[in-house]
mmCIF file of C-alpha atoms in Angstrom:
data_model
loop_
_atom_site.group_PDB
_atom_site.id
_atom_site.type_symbol
_atom_site.label_atom_id
_atom_site.label_comp_id
_atom_site.label_asym_id
_atom_site.label_seq_id
_atom_site.Cartn_x
_atom_site.Cartn_y
_atom_site.Cartn_z
ATOM 1 C CA ARG R 1 0.901 -4.194 12.793
ATOM 2 C CA LEU R 2 -1.925 -3.339 10.485
ATOM 3 C CA ARG R 3 -4.837 -5.739 10.494
ATOM 4 C CA ALA R 4 -4.538 -7.933 7.425
ATOM 5 C CA PRO R 5 -4.617 -11.612 6.563
ATOM 6 C CA PRO R 6 -2.761 -13.722 9.152
ATOM 7 C CA MET R 7 0.979 -13.205 9.083
ATOM 8 C CA PRO R 8 3.867 -14.432 11.190
ATOM 9 C CA ARG R 9 4.843 -12.356 14.214
ATOM 10 C CA MET R 10 7.879 -10.108 14.187
ATOM 11 C CA PRO R 11 10.880 -11.460 16.110
ATOM 12 C CA ALA R 12 10.939 -10.552 19.803
ATOM 13 C CA ASP R 13 14.199 -8.636 19.350
ATOM 14 C CA ALA R 14 12.793 -6.438 16.536
ATOM 15 C CA PRO R 15 12.649 -2.728 17.365
ATOM 16 C CA ARG R 16 9.349 -1.866 19.049
ATOM 17 C CA HIS R 17 8.223 0.617 16.375
ATOM 18 C CA LEU R 18 8.592 -2.019 13.651
ATOM 19 C CA ARG R 19 6.146 -4.397 15.314
ATOM 20 C CA LEU R 20 3.138 -2.224 14.493
ATOM 21 C CA VAL R 21 3.324 -2.874 10.766
ATOM 22 C CA ALA R 22 3.562 -6.348 9.310
ATOM 23 C CA PRO R 23 5.676 -7.131 6.243
ATOM 24 C CA ALA R 24 4.093 -6.879 2.794
ATOM 25 C CA GLN R 25 4.497 -10.580 2.076
ATOM 26 C CA PRO R 26 3.842 -13.188 4.766
ATOM 27 C CA THR R 27 6.671 -15.301 3.359
ATOM 28 C CA GLU R 28 9.594 -14.685 1.077
ATOM 29 C CA GLU R 29 8.889 -17.554 -1.262
ATOM 30 C CA PRO R 30 10.060 -17.383 -4.869
ATOM 31 C CA ALA R 31 7.501 -15.884 -7.213
ATOM 32 C CA PRO R 32 5.304 -18.559 -8.793
ATOM 33 C CA GLU R 33 5.549 -19.014 -12.529
ATOM 34 C CA VAL R 34 2.397 -17.563 -14.077
ATOM 35 C CA ALA R 35 1.746 -17.356 -17.799
ATOM 36 C CA PRO R 36 1.404 -13.709 -18.851
ATOM 37 C CA SER R 37 -2.089 -14.319 -20.243
ATOM 38 C CA ASP R 38 -3.390 -16.235 -17.171
ATOM 39 C CA LEU R 39 -5.448 -13.676 -15.219
ATOM 40 C CA ASP R 40 -6.851 -16.276 -12.822
ATOM 41 C CA GLY R 41 -3.365 -17.571 -12.034
ATOM 42 C CA ALA R 42 -2.066 -14.027 -11.584
ATOM 43 C CA PHE R 43 -4.895 -13.239 -9.172
ATOM 44 C CA ARG R 44 -4.312 -16.406 -7.138
ATOM 45 C CA ALA R 45 -0.567 -15.787 -7.030
ATOM 46 C CA TYR R 46 -0.554 -12.046 -6.337
ATOM 47 C CA GLY R 47 -4.024 -10.976 -5.169
ATOM 48 C CA ARG R 48 -2.998 -10.847 -1.509
ATOM 49 C CA TYR R 49 0.218 -9.015 -2.357
ATOM 50 C CA VAL R 50 -1.732 -6.343 -4.257
ATOM 51 C CA GLY R 51 -4.151 -6.129 -1.324
ATOM 52 C CA TYR R 52 -1.310 -5.624 1.179
ATOM 53 C CA ILE R 53 0.111 -2.722 -0.812
ATOM 54 C CA ALA R 54 -3.330 -1.179 -1.321
ATOM 55 C CA LEU R 55 -4.207 -1.417 2.385
ATOM 56 C CA ARG R 56 -1.041 0.275 3.512
ATOM 57 C CA ILE R 57 -1.298 3.104 1.001
ATOM 58 C CA LEU R 58 -5.045 3.710 1.322
ATOM 59 C CA GLY R 59 -5.357 2.902 5.011
ATOM 60 C CA ARG R 60 -9.017 1.946 4.621
ATOM 61 C CA PRO R 61 -9.910 -1.739 4.333
ATOM 62 C CA ASP R 62 -13.271 -0.976 2.717
ATOM 63 C CA GLU R 63 -11.503 0.547 -0.323
ATOM 64 C CA VAL R 64 -9.000 -2.261 -0.836
ATOM 65 C CA GLU R 65 -11.257 -4.815 -2.529
ATOM 66 C CA ASP R 66 -12.383 -2.327 -5.175
ATOM 67 C CA LEU R 67 -8.811 -1.259 -5.859
ATOM 68 C CA VAL R 68 -7.626 -4.863 -6.189
ATOM 69 C CA GLN R 69 -10.418 -5.537 -8.689
ATOM 70 C CA GLU R 70 -9.488 -2.405 -10.650
ATOM 71 C CA VAL R 71 -5.843 -3.480 -10.734
ATOM 72 C CA PHE R 72 -6.631 -6.930 -12.085
ATOM 73 C CA LEU R 73 -9.190 -5.640 -14.598
ATOM 74 C CA ASP R 74 -6.611 -3.216 -15.937
ATOM 75 C CA ALA R 75 -3.919 -5.890 -15.814
ATOM 76 C CA HIS R 76 -6.165 -8.236 -17.816
ATOM 77 C CA GLN R 77 -5.954 -5.863 -20.770
ATOM 78 C CA ARG R 78 -2.174 -5.627 -20.498
ATOM 79 C CA LEU R 79 -1.057 -9.098 -19.375
ATOM 80 C CA GLY R 80 -0.510 -10.251 -22.948
ATOM 81 C CA THR R 81 2.083 -7.520 -23.474
ATOM 82 C CA LEU R 82 4.405 -8.855 -20.755
ATOM 83 C CA ARG R 83 7.268 -10.775 -22.302
ATOM 84 C CA ASP R 84 8.802 -11.870 -19.009
ATOM 85 C CA PRO R 85 6.479 -13.725 -16.597
ATOM 86 C CA GLY R 86 8.913 -12.830 -13.814
ATOM 87 C CA ALA R 87 7.997 -9.162 -14.282
ATOM 88 C CA LEU R 88 4.354 -9.781 -13.370
ATOM 89 C CA LYS R 89 4.730 -9.065 -9.644
ATOM 90 C CA GLY R 90 6.508 -5.767 -10.270
ATOM 91 C CA PHE R 91 3.998 -4.831 -12.959
ATOM 92 C CA LEU R 92 1.100 -5.448 -10.564
ATOM 93 C CA ALA R 93 2.809 -3.506 -7.776
ATOM 94 C CA THR R 94 3.366 -0.504 -10.051
ATOM 95 C CA LEU R 95 -0.227 -0.657 -11.264
ATOM 96 C CA THR R 96 -1.453 -0.870 -7.661
ATOM 97 C CA VAL R 97 0.575 2.169 -6.607
ATOM 98 C CA ARG R 98 -0.676 4.260 -9.514
ATOM 99 C CA LYS R 99 -4.312 3.315 -8.913
ATOM 100 C CA ALA R 100 -3.936 3.959 -5.186
ATOM 101 C CA VAL R 101 -2.584 7.458 -5.885
ATOM 102 C CA ARG R 102 -5.636 8.169 -8.056
ATOM 103 C CA ALA R 103 -7.940 6.830 -5.335
ATOM 104 C CA LEU R 104 -6.274 9.097 -2.752
ATOM 105 C CA LYS R 105 -6.741 12.105 -5.024
ATOM 106 C CA ARG R 106 -10.432 11.251 -5.490
ATOM 107 C CA ARG R 107 -10.781 10.889 -1.713
ATOM 108 C CA LYS R 108 -9.242 14.342 -1.195
ATOM 109 C CA VAL R 109 -11.766 15.868 -3.633
ATOM 110 C CA ARG R 110 -14.638 14.091 -1.839
ATOM 111 C CA ARG R 111 -13.333 15.392 1.491
ATOM 112 C CA PHE R 112 -13.110 18.941 0.088
ATOM 113 C CA PHE R 113 -16.787 18.811 -0.867
ATOM 114 C CA GLY R 114 -17.763 17.148 2.414
ATOM 115 C CA PHE R 115 -18.585 13.719 0.969
ATOM 116 C CA ASP R 116 -15.797 11.751 2.642
ATOM 117 C CA ASP R 117 -16.778 10.290 5.988
ATOM 118 C CA ALA R 118 -14.206 10.318 8.763
ATOM 119 C CA PHE R 119 -12.551 6.954 9.243
ATOM 120 C CA ASP R 120 -11.434 5.435 12.542
ATOM 121 C CA TYR R 121 -7.858 4.461 11.712
ATOM 122 C CA ALA R 122 -7.445 2.818 15.118
ATOM 123 C CA GLN R 123 -9.173 -0.166 13.443
ATOM 124 C CA LEU R 124 -6.017 -0.686 11.369
ATOM 125 C CA ALA R 125 -3.922 -1.594 14.368
ATOM 126 C CA ASP R 126 -3.568 -5.234 15.217
ATOM 127 C CA ALA R 127 -5.775 -6.477 18.064
ATOM 128 C CA ALA R 128 -2.619 -7.262 20.062
ATOM 129 C CA ALA R 129 -1.457 -3.636 19.884
ATOM 130 C CA SER R 130 -1.568 -1.599 23.076
ATOM 131 C CA PRO R 131 -3.975 1.348 23.318
ATOM 132 C CA HIS R 132 -1.010 3.686 22.868
ATOM 133 C CA GLU R 133 0.089 1.849 19.716
ATOM 134 C CA ARG R 134 -3.471 1.890 18.346
ATOM 135 C CA ALA R 135 -3.656 5.636 18.923
ATOM 136 C CA LEU R 136 -0.261 6.091 17.262
ATOM 137 C CA VAL R 137 -1.306 4.145 14.144
ATOM 138 C CA ALA R 138 -4.534 6.172 13.957
ATOM 139 C CA GLU R 139 -2.689 9.466 14.320
ATOM 140 C CA VAL R 140 -0.110 8.580 11.652
ATOM 141 C CA TYR R 141 -2.860 7.753 9.154
ATOM 142 C CA ARG R 142 -4.811 10.904 10.056
ATOM 143 C CA VAL R 143 -1.711 12.972 9.281
ATOM 144 C CA LEU R 144 -1.103 10.957 6.102
ATOM 145 C CA ASP R 145 -4.623 11.930 4.989
ATOM 146 C CA GLU R 146 -3.511 15.573 4.951
ATOM 147 C CA LEU R 147 -0.491 14.942 2.719
ATOM 148 C CA PRO R 148 -0.521 15.106 -1.077
ATOM 149 C CA ALA R 149 -1.123 11.636 -2.522
ATOM 150 C CA GLU R 150 2.366 11.361 -4.030
ATOM 151 C CA GLN R 151 4.104 12.233 -0.742
ATOM 152 C CA ARG R 152 1.915 9.855 1.220
ATOM 153 C CA THR R 153 2.521 7.018 -1.215
ATOM 154 C CA ALA R 154 6.288 7.486 -1.296
ATOM 155 C CA TRP R 155 6.469 7.637 2.512
ATOM 156 C CA VAL R 156 4.260 4.574 2.981
ATOM 157 C CA LEU R 157 6.218 2.532 0.442
ATOM 158 C CA ARG R 158 9.502 3.493 2.069
ATOM 159 C CA HIS R 159 8.656 3.363 5.764
ATOM 160 C CA ILE R 160 5.729 0.969 6.046
ATOM 161 C CA GLU R 161 6.343 -1.364 3.120
ATOM 162 C CA GLY R 162 10.114 -1.151 3.686
ATOM 163 C CA GLU R 163 10.965 -0.718 0.010
ATOM 164 C CA LYS R 164 14.356 0.665 -0.966
ATOM 165 C CA VAL R 165 14.327 4.237 -2.220
ATOM 166 C CA GLU R 166 15.240 3.094 -5.745
ATOM 167 C CA ARG R 167 12.270 0.722 -5.798
ATOM 168 C CA VAL R 168 9.959 3.445 -4.440
ATOM 169 C CA ALA R 169 11.041 5.694 -7.323
ATOM 170 C CA GLU R 170 10.338 2.893 -9.783
ATOM 171 C CA LEU R 171 6.904 2.146 -8.303
ATOM 172 C CA CYS R 172 5.969 5.840 -8.232
ATOM 173 C CA GLY R 173 7.235 6.430 -11.759
ATOM 174 C CA CYS R 174 9.526 9.307 -10.843
ATOM 175 C CA SER R 175 13.208 10.051 -10.417
ATOM 176 C CA LEU R 176 15.219 9.105 -7.359
ATOM 177 C CA ALA R 177 15.649 12.777 -6.429
ATOM 178 C CA THR R 178 11.898 13.393 -6.663
ATOM 179 C CA VAL R 179 11.022 10.436 -4.474
ATOM 180 C CA LYS R 180 13.604 11.498 -1.889
ATOM 181 C CA ARG R 181 12.038 14.986 -1.796
ATOM 182 C CA ARG R 182 8.563 13.469 -1.396
ATOM 183 C CA ILE R 183 9.658 11.204 1.438
ATOM 184 C CA ALA R 184 11.492 14.056 3.193
ATOM 185 C CA ALA R 185 8.480 16.373 2.865
ATOM 186 C CA ALA R 186 6.153 13.714 4.279
ATOM 187 C CA GLN R 187 8.590 12.976 7.094
ATOM 188 C CA ALA R 188 8.802 16.657 7.971
ATOM 189 C CA THR R 189 5.020 16.840 8.245
ATOM 190 C CA LEU R 190 4.818 13.684 10.320
#
């Protein structure tokens, strides 16, 4: 599991490889009713959810808070345009994915010019993870750093977040065929 706010443990009979990464939502409660113009209510209802997605895509906890703030600042300008309050969660998830892709591209440019410090991805693993599991999580994220942002994002949404391929395509703003190619290319590299 990635280190994040406290979440319930995976069932004992869950496959071993699935125990490293916790689910995106700690509970599967119905989405709270939030007025489209209520930024404070939207943040209280979905701030953690946005943070979970950002952490898994970016892989660096120190970048998550800034991304969450960017998402809600941008959402503030657009919340009034939502006609269906039930679409708020999906809207925020899509916005988070798009901002995370931009952040990954900026990180790659910083790394190219030597301004991006190396990050110890072993920190992402849960404290209960074995040394082997911690090393595995770190290695996966190191390889993800080498992928194009779109491939990384599609793979993370599919295999870490557990989203269906159709939902990954929706979140990434591309066709189903494109997202399948991105996931396959990332998988081949991994």
